[in-house]
Amino acid sequence: SSFISKAMTYLSLAFWSLDVPISFFTGYVTRRGEVEMRLPKVAMNYVKTRFLSDLLLVITEWVSFGFDSLVESDNVGSASDYVRVVLRFSRLLKVGKARRLLSHLRRHVRSNTVLYFLSMSQTLVAFLILTHLIACGWEW
């Protein structure tokens, strides 16, 4: 792997690993529109809503990282390609988290310019993902 690829892997692993503990301290907006910052309520809300999916995402990242390290050292058999594909596919959980963040931004942003930028960014990302999937299918 290239230096940039390894750096991005480490950066991604660090980001998603730190996201879980930080989320225990990140306030939220209640149904009544009030900002809740009391730590016990914030932590309980996180556990009830996103904790399980975030934990699954981080576990997937670490397992994928460990498996990629094994593959690079040639200590695995022929089933390794299948397992790598499954682990990489499971990273799509990040898309769900990104969609929740985007939805949250749309609800709280009042600027038409920012909303337009978010919409255009979403379209661009969807196009890039589609292009990537077509390229992967082409090579497969």
mmCIF file of C-alpha atoms in Angstrom, residues 64-129:
data_model
loop_
_atom_site.group_PDB
_atom_site.id
_atom_site.type_symbol
_atom_site.label_atom_id
_atom_site.label_comp_id
_atom_site.label_asym_id
_atom_site.label_seq_id
_atom_site.Cartn_x
_atom_site.Cartn_y
_atom_site.Cartn_z
ATOM 1 C CA SER A 64 -10.822 -4.630 8.897
ATOM 2 C CA PHE A 65 -7.560 -2.971 9.933
ATOM 3 C CA GLY A 66 -6.343 -6.149 11.624
ATOM 4 C CA PHE A 67 -7.388 -8.297 8.700
ATOM 5 C CA ASP A 68 -5.681 -5.987 6.199
ATOM 6 C CA SER A 69 -2.518 -6.257 8.291
ATOM 7 C CA LEU A 70 -2.746 -10.053 8.143
ATOM 8 C CA VAL A 71 -3.294 -10.014 4.388
ATOM 9 C CA GLU A 72 -0.249 -7.789 3.883
ATOM 10 C CA SER A 73 1.879 -10.252 5.827
ATOM 11 C CA ASP A 74 0.511 -13.204 3.773
ATOM 12 C CA ASN A 75 -0.659 -15.137 6.829
ATOM 13 C CA VAL A 76 -4.132 -15.957 5.475
ATOM 14 C CA GLY A 77 -5.628 -18.364 2.970
ATOM 15 C CA SER A 78 -7.734 -18.008 -0.167
ATOM 16 C CA ALA A 79 -10.898 -16.997 1.695
ATOM 17 C CA SER A 80 -9.238 -13.711 2.560
ATOM 18 C CA ASP A 81 -10.567 -11.928 -0.530
ATOM 19 C CA TYR A 82 -14.158 -12.747 0.406
ATOM 20 C CA VAL A 83 -13.690 -11.601 3.993
ATOM 21 C CA ARG A 84 -12.029 -8.370 2.843
ATOM 22 C CA VAL A 85 -14.982 -7.611 0.539
ATOM 23 C CA VAL A 86 -17.489 -8.246 3.344
ATOM 24 C CA LEU A 87 -15.555 -6.046 5.765
ATOM 25 C CA ARG A 88 -15.209 -3.238 3.255
ATOM 26 C CA PHE A 89 -18.886 -3.470 2.352
ATOM 27 C CA SER A 90 -19.811 -3.182 6.023
ATOM 28 C CA ARG A 91 -18.102 0.213 6.041
ATOM 29 C CA LEU A 92 -21.254 1.496 4.386
ATOM 30 C CA LEU A 93 -22.474 2.032 7.931
ATOM 31 C CA LYS A 94 -20.570 5.319 7.711
ATOM 32 C CA VAL A 95 -22.942 6.437 4.983
ATOM 33 C CA GLY A 96 -25.865 6.103 7.379
ATOM 34 C CA LYS A 97 -24.076 8.190 9.972
ATOM 35 C CA ALA A 98 -23.183 10.826 7.387
ATOM 36 C CA ARG A 99 -26.810 10.952 6.218
ATOM 37 C CA ARG A 100 -27.986 11.537 9.810
ATOM 38 C CA LEU A 101 -25.485 14.378 10.139
ATOM 39 C CA LEU A 102 -26.608 15.908 6.855
ATOM 40 C CA SER A 103 -30.255 15.639 7.889
ATOM 41 C CA HIS A 104 -29.445 17.307 11.196
ATOM 42 C CA LEU A 105 -27.642 20.140 9.394
ATOM 43 C CA ARG A 106 -30.559 20.700 7.039
ATOM 44 C CA ARG A 107 -33.007 21.015 9.931
ATOM 45 C CA HIS A 108 -30.925 23.632 11.750
ATOM 46 C CA VAL A 109 -29.407 25.705 8.955
ATOM 47 C CA ARG A 110 -31.379 28.784 7.929
ATOM 48 C CA SER A 111 -29.149 30.062 5.105
ATOM 49 C CA ASN A 112 -30.319 29.275 1.570
ATOM 50 C CA THR A 113 -26.732 29.484 0.348
ATOM 51 C CA VAL A 114 -25.567 26.850 2.837
ATOM 52 C CA LEU A 115 -28.569 24.633 2.054
ATOM 53 C CA TYR A 116 -27.791 24.916 -1.664
ATOM 54 C CA PHE A 117 -24.142 24.016 -0.979
ATOM 55 C CA LEU A 118 -25.214 20.983 1.069
ATOM 56 C CA SER A 119 -27.546 19.856 -1.705
ATOM 57 C CA MET A 120 -24.860 20.231 -4.360
ATOM 58 C CA SER A 121 -22.321 18.435 -2.169
ATOM 59 C CA GLN A 122 -24.727 15.562 -1.637
ATOM 60 C CA THR A 123 -25.308 15.275 -5.388
ATOM 61 C CA LEU A 124 -21.561 15.334 -6.063
ATOM 62 C CA VAL A 125 -20.865 12.651 -3.455
ATOM 63 C CA ALA A 126 -23.666 10.465 -4.852
ATOM 64 C CA PHE A 127 -22.175 10.858 -8.332
ATOM 65 C CA LEU A 128 -18.693 9.950 -7.069
ATOM 66 C CA ILE A 129 -20.027 6.870 -5.289
#
